[in-house]
Amino acid sequence: MNKAPTYRGNLYSPEAISNPYPVYAELRALGPVVWLQRHRAYAITGYEQCRATLLNDSAFISGKGVALNAIANRLSRGTTLNSDGEDHTDRRKLVAHRLTPRALRSMKEAIETTAEQVATQAVARGQVDGVALARSLPLQVVPDLVGWPEDERENLLKWASATFDILGPINGTSMRSATASLGMLRFARRIARTENVLAGSMGAEVVAAANAGLIPKDEASALMIDYLAPSLDTTISAISSALLLFALHPDQWAEVRADRTLIPNAVNEVIRLESPLRAFSRLTATDTNIAGISIRKGRRVVVLYASGNRDEKAWDSPDVFDIHRDATRHIGFGHGTHGCAGQGLARLESHALLNALANRVQRIELAGKPTWGRNNIIRSLATLPVTLRPIEET
């Protein structure tokens, strides 16, 4: 077995977070498996190696946490993200039935109606923040689905973002998010204890399961966070990135407007190119190897989804946005047992809003410089000033 090449840089520096793709390219040039000296973990950089690692959940486990720090791994106990085997299956099936294709079909009309309203309001304003536009639909759908109290939602975006942020290493970014993340945890525990959840919601089912002894009561709050945070941030990231990419590629927006069957693959291509999730880690459960690199039991491996999705060995012209590319095999939502349970909802919301905009918007134009947010795990725009040129103007 060979020894992994060493990378001495900081994968989670502010510069690497704001502009990660040169760093990923540098890592891939070193090899598909690289030792991150600063973080004491192995980075999995290649597409095939990322995919194989995600599929091998017996050798690369999540039950000891997926963060790069012990505090977050301890706090995330009781979630589907931090579980394996039967524990993972039992937790996931408790609420995932609400996110099956059949369940989502029953929500489709309501989501499309809301998307039409969001698009109409945005076009009427003309110049908007694309990130605020991207937030509008998920914020009207996800909290109701999860069952979050209607009068307790003002901190949801801050809390959800922080819940991801602390899953990186202990650094300035995660430390700034610690208070907000703990705030979400404390609040979720309170509403699970007081059962202040919307009737008929996912949260109501979780509370009922805890009361029936199907899950420990202290896991009810963790499961609510488990589905709330990912269903907001990943979808907002995908929609806002789509708006940016279509503003930069007006010819491809024109193609989408002419042929709406292109929207599903366009969303896949957005998620491939600007993966909402940078990476999660796994712990090796046994001595193993990846691409000929020997890795001992008990080591952390960081599966770089965003690097695999731009791997030159897996994709032609990987840094190019092309809505005609077959991007269905991307790993932007993870893969295997721990693939994002809410990805169907994220797709439904993204498709609905892009279709509603295509009914009204001739061109999406940048109205200023976009800025990227700083988060250890989520790749998402912070601001995106755009002008929506309505169809009737041309």
PDB file of C-alpha atoms in Angstrom, residues 79-80 83 86-99 223 226-227 333 335-343:
ATOM      1  CA  THR A  79     -29.882  12.426  14.235  1.00  0.00           C
ATOM      2  CA  THR A  80     -30.046  10.333  11.077  1.00  0.00           C
ATOM      3  CA  SER A  83     -26.212   7.019  12.964  1.00  0.00           C
ATOM      4  CA  GLU A  86     -30.738  -0.195  12.077  1.00  0.00           C
ATOM      5  CA  ASP A  87     -30.593   3.006  14.129  1.00  0.00           C
ATOM      6  CA  HIS A  88     -30.265   5.021  10.935  1.00  0.00           C
ATOM      7  CA  THR A  89     -32.996   3.052   9.168  1.00  0.00           C
ATOM      8  CA  ASP A  90     -35.434   3.391  12.073  1.00  0.00           C
ATOM      9  CA  ARG A  91     -34.872   7.128  12.465  1.00  0.00           C
ATOM     10  CA  ARG A  92     -35.102   7.802   8.768  1.00  0.00           C
ATOM     11  CA  LYS A  93     -38.262   5.804   8.123  1.00  0.00           C
ATOM     12  CA  LEU A  94     -39.998   7.569  10.998  1.00  0.00           C
ATOM     13  CA  VAL A  95     -40.300  10.756   8.953  1.00  0.00           C
ATOM     14  CA  ALA A  96     -38.949  10.008   5.464  1.00  0.00           C
ATOM     15  CA  HIS A  97     -42.316   8.677   4.280  1.00  0.00           C
ATOM     16  CA  ARG A  98     -43.355  12.326   4.030  1.00  0.00           C
ATOM     17  CA  LEU A  99     -40.616  12.874   1.450  1.00  0.00           C
ATOM     18  CA  LEU A 223     -34.837  14.622  14.467  1.00  0.00           C
ATOM     19  CA  ASP A 226     -32.279  16.853  11.230  1.00  0.00           C
ATOM     20  CA  TYR A 227     -34.828  17.642   8.545  1.00  0.00           C
ATOM     21  CA  PHE A 333     -26.857  15.446  -2.338  1.00  0.00           C
ATOM     22  CA  HIS A 335     -25.034   9.139  -2.118  1.00  0.00           C
ATOM     23  CA  GLY A 336     -26.049   5.766  -0.755  1.00  0.00           C
ATOM     24  CA  THR A 337     -27.678   5.161   2.619  1.00  0.00           C
ATOM     25  CA  HIS A 338     -26.980   8.681   3.843  1.00  0.00           C
ATOM     26  CA  GLY A 339     -28.063  10.431   0.658  1.00  0.00           C
ATOM     27  CA  CYS A 340     -30.124  13.522   1.437  1.00  0.00           C
ATOM     28  CA  ALA A 341     -33.653  12.415   2.349  1.00  0.00           C
ATOM     29  CA  GLY A 342     -35.009  15.822   1.389  1.00  0.00           C
ATOM     30  CA  GLN A 343     -33.517  15.974  -2.091  1.00  0.00           C
TER      31      GLN A 343
END
